[in-house]
Coordinates of C-alpha atoms and ligand atoms in Angstrom, one line a residue:
M261 CA -81.8 1.6 27.9
S262 CA -85.1 0.1 29.2
L263 CA -85.4 -2.7 31.7
K264 CA -89.2 -2.2 31.8
G265 CA -91.0 -5.4 32.7
K266 CA -87.7 -7.0 34.0
A267 CA -87.0 -7.8 37.6
A268 CA -83.8 -7.4 39.5
V269 CA -82.6 -8.9 42.8
V270 CA -79.9 -6.8 44.4
T271 CA -78.4 -8.3 47.6
G272 CA -77.3 -6.0 50.3
S273 CA -79.2 -3.1 48.8
T274 CA -80.3 -1.3 52.0
S275 CA -77.0 0.7 52.0
G276 CA -74.0 1.9 49.9
I277 CA -73.2 0.3 46.6
G278 CA -76.2 -2.0 46.5
L279 CA -78.6 0.8 47.1
G280 CA -76.9 2.8 44.3
I281 CA -77.3 -0.2 41.9
A282 CA -80.9 -0.8 42.9
E283 CA -81.7 2.9 42.2
A284 CA -80.0 2.8 38.9
L285 CA -81.8 -0.4 37.8
A286 CA -85.1 1.1 39.0
G287 CA -84.2 4.2 37.0
A288 CA -83.9 2.0 33.9
G289 CA -87.4 0.6 34.6
A290 CA -86.7 -2.7 36.4
N291 CA -88.9 -3.9 39.3
I292 CA -86.6 -4.4 42.3
M293 CA -86.2 -6.9 45.1
L294 CA -84.3 -5.2 47.9
N295 CA -82.4 -7.2 50.5
G296 CA -80.2 -6.3 53.4
F297 CA -80.2 -5.5 57.1
G298 CA -81.6 -2.3 58.6
D299 CA -84.4 -0.7 60.6
A300 CA -87.8 -2.0 59.4
A301 CA -89.4 1.5 59.2
A302 CA -86.4 2.9 57.3
I303 CA -86.6 0.0 54.8
A304 CA -90.4 0.5 54.3
K305 CA -89.8 4.2 53.6
L306 CA -87.0 3.3 51.2
R307 CA -89.3 0.9 49.3
E308 CA -92.1 3.4 49.0
E309 CA -89.8 6.3 47.9
M310 CA -88.1 4.1 45.3
A311 CA -91.4 2.8 43.9
A312 CA -92.9 6.3 43.7
R313 CA -89.7 8.0 42.2
F314 CA -89.2 5.4 39.4
S315 CA -92.8 4.1 38.9
V316 CA -91.6 0.5 39.5
R317 CA -92.6 -2.3 41.9
V318 CA -90.2 -2.6 44.8
S319 CA -90.3 -5.7 47.1
Y320 CA -88.1 -6.4 50.1
N321 CA -86.8 -9.7 51.5
G322 CA -84.6 -9.8 54.6
A323 CA -82.7 -13.0 53.8
D324 CA -79.4 -13.4 55.7
M325 CA -76.9 -14.0 52.9
S326 CA -74.8 -16.3 55.1
K327 CA -77.7 -18.8 55.1
P328 CA -78.3 -20.9 51.9
D329 CA -81.9 -21.7 52.7
E330 CA -82.7 -18.0 53.1
I331 CA -80.9 -17.2 49.8
R332 CA -83.0 -19.8 48.0
A333 CA -86.2 -18.4 49.6
L334 CA -85.1 -14.9 48.5
I335 CA -84.9 -15.9 44.8
A336 CA -88.2 -17.8 45.1
A337 CA -89.9 -14.8 46.7
A338 CA -88.7 -12.5 43.9
E339 CA -89.9 -15.0 41.2
K340 CA -93.3 -15.1 43.0
E341 CA -93.7 -11.4 43.8
L342 CA -92.1 -9.9 40.6
G343 CA -92.7 -12.7 38.1
S344 CA -89.0 -13.5 37.4
V345 CA -85.4 -12.8 38.3
D346 CA -83.9 -11.4 35.1
V347 CA -81.0 -9.5 36.8
L348 CA -79.1 -10.8 39.8
V349 CA -76.6 -8.5 41.5
N350 CA -74.6 -10.3 44.2
N351 CA -73.5 -7.4 46.2
A352 CA -73.9 -8.1 50.0
G353 CA -70.5 -8.1 51.6
I354 CA -68.7 -7.5 54.9
Q355 CA -65.1 -6.7 55.8
F356 CA -62.8 -7.5 58.7
V357 CA -59.2 -6.5 59.0
A358 CA -56.5 -8.4 60.9
P359 CA -53.2 -10.3 60.2
I360 CA -53.7 -14.0 59.4
E361 CA -52.2 -15.3 62.7
S362 CA -54.9 -13.4 64.7
F363 CA -57.7 -13.5 62.2
P364 CA -60.8 -14.9 64.1
D365 CA -62.1 -18.1 62.6
E366 CA -65.7 -16.9 62.8
K367 CA -64.9 -13.8 60.8
W368 CA -63.2 -15.9 58.1
N369 CA -66.2 -18.2 57.9
A370 CA -68.7 -15.2 57.8
I371 CA -66.8 -13.4 55.0
I372 CA -66.4 -16.5 52.9
A373 CA -70.1 -17.3 53.4
I374 CA -71.5 -13.8 52.6
N375 CA -68.9 -12.5 50.1
L376 CA -68.5 -15.7 48.1
S377 CA -70.8 -18.7 48.9
A378 CA -73.9 -16.5 48.8
A379 CA -73.3 -15.7 45.1
F380 CA -73.0 -19.4 44.3
H381 CA -76.3 -20.2 46.1
A382 CA -78.1 -17.2 44.5
M383 CA -76.8 -18.0 41.0
K384 CA -77.7 -21.7 41.4
A385 CA -81.3 -20.7 42.3
A386 CA -81.7 -18.0 39.7
I387 CA -80.0 -19.5 36.6
P388 CA -82.8 -22.1 35.7
G389 CA -85.3 -19.2 35.2
M390 CA -82.9 -17.1 33.2
K391 CA -82.1 -20.1 30.9
A392 CA -85.7 -20.8 30.4
R393 CA -86.3 -17.2 29.3
N394 CA -83.1 -17.1 27.2
W395 CA -82.1 -13.8 28.9
G396 CA -80.3 -12.9 32.1
R397 CA -77.7 -10.7 33.6
I398 CA -75.6 -11.7 36.6
I399 CA -73.4 -9.1 38.1
N400 CA -71.1 -10.0 40.9
I401 CA -69.7 -7.1 43.0
A402 CA -66.1 -8.2 43.5
S403 CA -63.4 -5.6 44.2
A404 CA -59.9 -4.4 43.3
H405 CA -59.2 -7.0 46.0
G406 CA -60.6 -9.6 43.6
L407 CA -57.5 -8.9 41.4
V408 CA -54.7 -7.9 43.8
A409 CA -54.0 -8.3 47.6
S410 CA -53.7 -6.0 50.6
A411 CA -52.3 -7.0 54.0
Q412 CA -54.7 -7.8 56.8
K413 CA -57.6 -8.7 54.4
A414 CA -57.0 -12.5 54.0
A415 CA -60.7 -13.5 54.0
Y416 CA -61.9 -10.6 51.9
V417 CA -59.2 -11.0 49.3
A418 CA -59.7 -14.8 49.2
A419 CA -63.5 -14.4 48.8
K420 CA -63.2 -11.7 46.1
H421 CA -60.6 -13.6 44.1
G422 CA -63.0 -16.6 44.4
L423 CA -65.9 -14.5 43.2
V424 CA -64.0 -13.5 40.1
G425 CA -63.2 -17.2 39.4
L426 CA -66.9 -18.1 40.0
T427 CA -67.9 -15.4 37.6
K428 CA -65.6 -16.8 34.9
V429 CA -67.0 -20.4 35.3
A430 CA -70.6 -19.2 35.1
A431 CA -69.8 -17.1 32.0
V432 CA -68.4 -20.1 30.2
E433 CA -71.2 -22.4 31.3
L434 CA -73.9 -19.9 30.2
A435 CA -72.1 -18.5 27.1
N436 CA -74.9 -19.5 24.6
S437 CA -77.9 -19.2 26.8
G438 CA -78.5 -15.4 26.6
V439 CA -77.2 -15.0 30.1
T440 CA -74.0 -12.9 30.8
V441 CA -72.0 -13.0 34.0
N442 CA -69.6 -10.3 34.9
A443 CA -67.8 -9.0 38.0
I444 CA -67.5 -5.3 38.8
C445 CA -64.2 -4.5 40.7
P446 CA -64.5 -1.2 42.5
G447 CA -61.6 0.6 44.2
W448 CA -62.5 2.9 47.1
V449 CA -66.2 3.9 47.4
L450 CA -67.2 6.0 50.4
T451 CA -69.9 3.8 52.0
P452 CA -70.4 2.7 55.6
L453 CA -68.1 -0.3 55.0
V454 CA -65.2 2.0 54.2
Q455 CA -66.2 4.8 56.6
K456 CA -65.7 2.3 59.4
Q457 CA -62.2 1.4 58.2
I458 CA -61.4 5.2 58.0
A459 CA -62.8 5.8 61.5
D460 CA -60.8 2.9 62.9
R461 CA -57.6 4.2 61.3
A462 CA -58.1 7.7 62.6
K463 CA -58.7 6.3 66.1
E464 CA -55.6 4.1 66.0
K465 CA -53.3 6.8 64.6
H466 CA -54.8 9.7 66.5
T467 CA -55.4 11.6 63.2
S468 CA -58.5 13.1 61.6
V469 CA -61.0 11.4 59.4
E470 CA -60.1 13.8 56.6
Q471 CA -56.4 12.9 56.9
E472 CA -57.2 9.2 56.8
E473 CA -59.5 9.5 53.8
H474 CA -56.7 11.1 51.9
D475 CA -54.1 8.6 53.1
L476 CA -56.4 5.6 52.3
L477 CA -56.8 6.8 48.7
A478 CA -53.1 7.7 48.4
E479 CA -51.9 4.2 49.4
K480 CA -53.8 2.4 46.6
Q481 CA -55.4 4.7 44.0
P482 CA -53.5 7.0 41.6
M483 CA -56.8 8.9 41.3
L484 CA -57.3 10.6 44.7
R485 CA -61.1 10.5 44.7
F486 CA -63.8 8.0 45.6
T487 CA -66.0 6.2 43.1
T488 CA -69.7 6.8 43.9
P489 CA -72.4 4.1 44.2
Q490 CA -74.2 6.0 41.4
Q491 CA -71.3 5.4 39.0
I492 CA -71.3 1.7 39.9
G493 CA -75.0 1.7 39.3
A494 CA -74.5 3.2 35.8
L495 CA -72.0 0.5 35.0
A496 CA -74.5 -2.2 36.1
V497 CA -77.2 -0.7 33.9
F498 CA -74.7 -0.7 31.0
L499 CA -74.0 -4.4 31.6
C500 CA -77.7 -5.1 31.3
S501 CA -77.9 -3.4 27.9
D502 CA -77.8 -5.0 24.4
A503 CA -74.5 -3.1 23.8
A504 CA -73.0 -5.3 26.5
S505 CA -74.5 -8.6 25.4
T506 CA -71.1 -10.1 24.4
I507 CA -69.3 -8.9 27.5
T508 CA -69.1 -12.0 29.8
G509 CA -66.7 -13.5 32.2
A510 CA -65.0 -10.1 32.6
P511 CA -63.7 -8.5 35.8
L512 CA -64.4 -4.8 35.1
S513 CA -62.3 -2.4 37.1
I514 CA -63.8 1.0 38.3
D515 CA -61.0 1.9 40.6
G516 CA -59.2 5.1 39.8
G517 CA -56.2 3.2 38.4
W518 CA -55.7 1.0 41.5
V519 CA -54.8 -2.3 39.6
A520 CA -53.1 -0.5 36.7
Q521 CA -50.0 -0.1 38.8
Ligands
LIG1733 P1 -72.2 -1.4 53.0 O1 -71.8 -1.9 54.4 O2 -72.6 0.0 52.8 O3 -73.4 -2.3 52.5 C1 -73.5 -3.7 52.7 C2 -74.9 -4.2 52.4 O4 -74.9 -5.6 52.6 C3 -75.9 -3.6 53.4 O5 -77.1 -3.5 52.8 C4 -76.0 -4.7 54.5 O6 -77.2 -4.8 55.2 C5 -75.8 -6.0 53.6 N1 -75.4 -7.2 54.3 C6 -74.4 -7.4 55.1 N2 -74.4 -8.6 55.6 C7 -75.5 -9.2 55.1 C8 -76.1 -10.5 55.2 N3 -75.5 -11.4 56.0 N4 -77.2 -10.8 54.6 C9 -77.8 -9.8 53.8 N5 -77.3 -8.6 53.7 C10 -76.2 -8.3 54.3 O7 -71.0 -1.8 52.0 P2 -70.6 -1.4 50.6 O8 -69.4 -0.7 50.6 O9 -71.8 -0.8 49.8 O10 -70.3 -2.8 49.9 C11 -71.1 -3.5 49.0 C12 -70.3 -4.5 48.2 O11 -69.3 -3.8 47.5 C13 -69.5 -5.5 49.1 O12 -69.5 -6.8 48.5 C14 -68.1 -4.9 49.1 O13 -67.2 -5.9 49.4 C15 -68.0 -4.4 47.7 N6 -67.0 -3.3 47.6 C16 -67.0 -2.2 48.3 C17 -66.0 -1.2 48.1 C18 -65.9 0.1 48.9 O14 -64.9 0.8 48.8 N7 -67.0 0.4 49.6 C19 -64.9 -1.5 47.2 C20 -65.0 -2.7 46.5 C21 -66.0 -3.6 46.7

């Protein structure tokens, strides 16, 4: 599988799943536009290391994915610096956990903006170039929570279900344009986003992190182990391959059996 000469934008790729996907796409030869928050020196080092390790060009743009103007500027910067946006991975996401009656309005608005609306704005900006080149891959990182619910995650579950719906609409609109649009729906992946939830649970219940890791998995996933960012990266690379050229509009579970129950 070679993505040599192609360019990929991966939102939220300074950490966790996005970083795993960026590394996998770079490993397949794609030039990469990184995005996400973090320490400037650490991000500069990440860029250099990724470029050297995979012999690809690696740019960075710090667009805040809650801001449509900055999202449009991110896509424009990638087109200018890397020549095109052939692969768009909408991955940036945040979480907040509370019952609906006490869910803060600003957390609802932020989660809908970053986990759902950002994908709309990025796709809107990137699709014209993909159509003009008759080739594109859009991969939206949804979740098992794009297919089923959990208590206390109103905004996240609503955003991820919305993202799966948006994926289907885009797939239908782009069906004969050489552009596929799919959603990856992971179960538990041990990243900072989930480590925070585990630490909060351990604090609340006065138990250990190890105990809560086990309990978190046992509550939802028949398979009692975490998926890795590398495994999600490998699935993203597959979706970019010719073998996957008729997979479109699909929510693809990688969740240890979570939604099979
Ligand atoms: P993470 O916290 O490790 O990484 C999130 C990334 O998004 C970081 O790079 C962060 O800087 C970036 N980000 C956050 N807000 C941003 C903003 N406003 N603008 C730009 N970048 C921003 O989280 P993760 O677990 O790797 O999650 C990545 C995606 O995978 C999310 O969409 C999440 O919902 C989804 N997901 C995660 C899991 C899991 O178990 N970890 C499961 C299913 C789906």
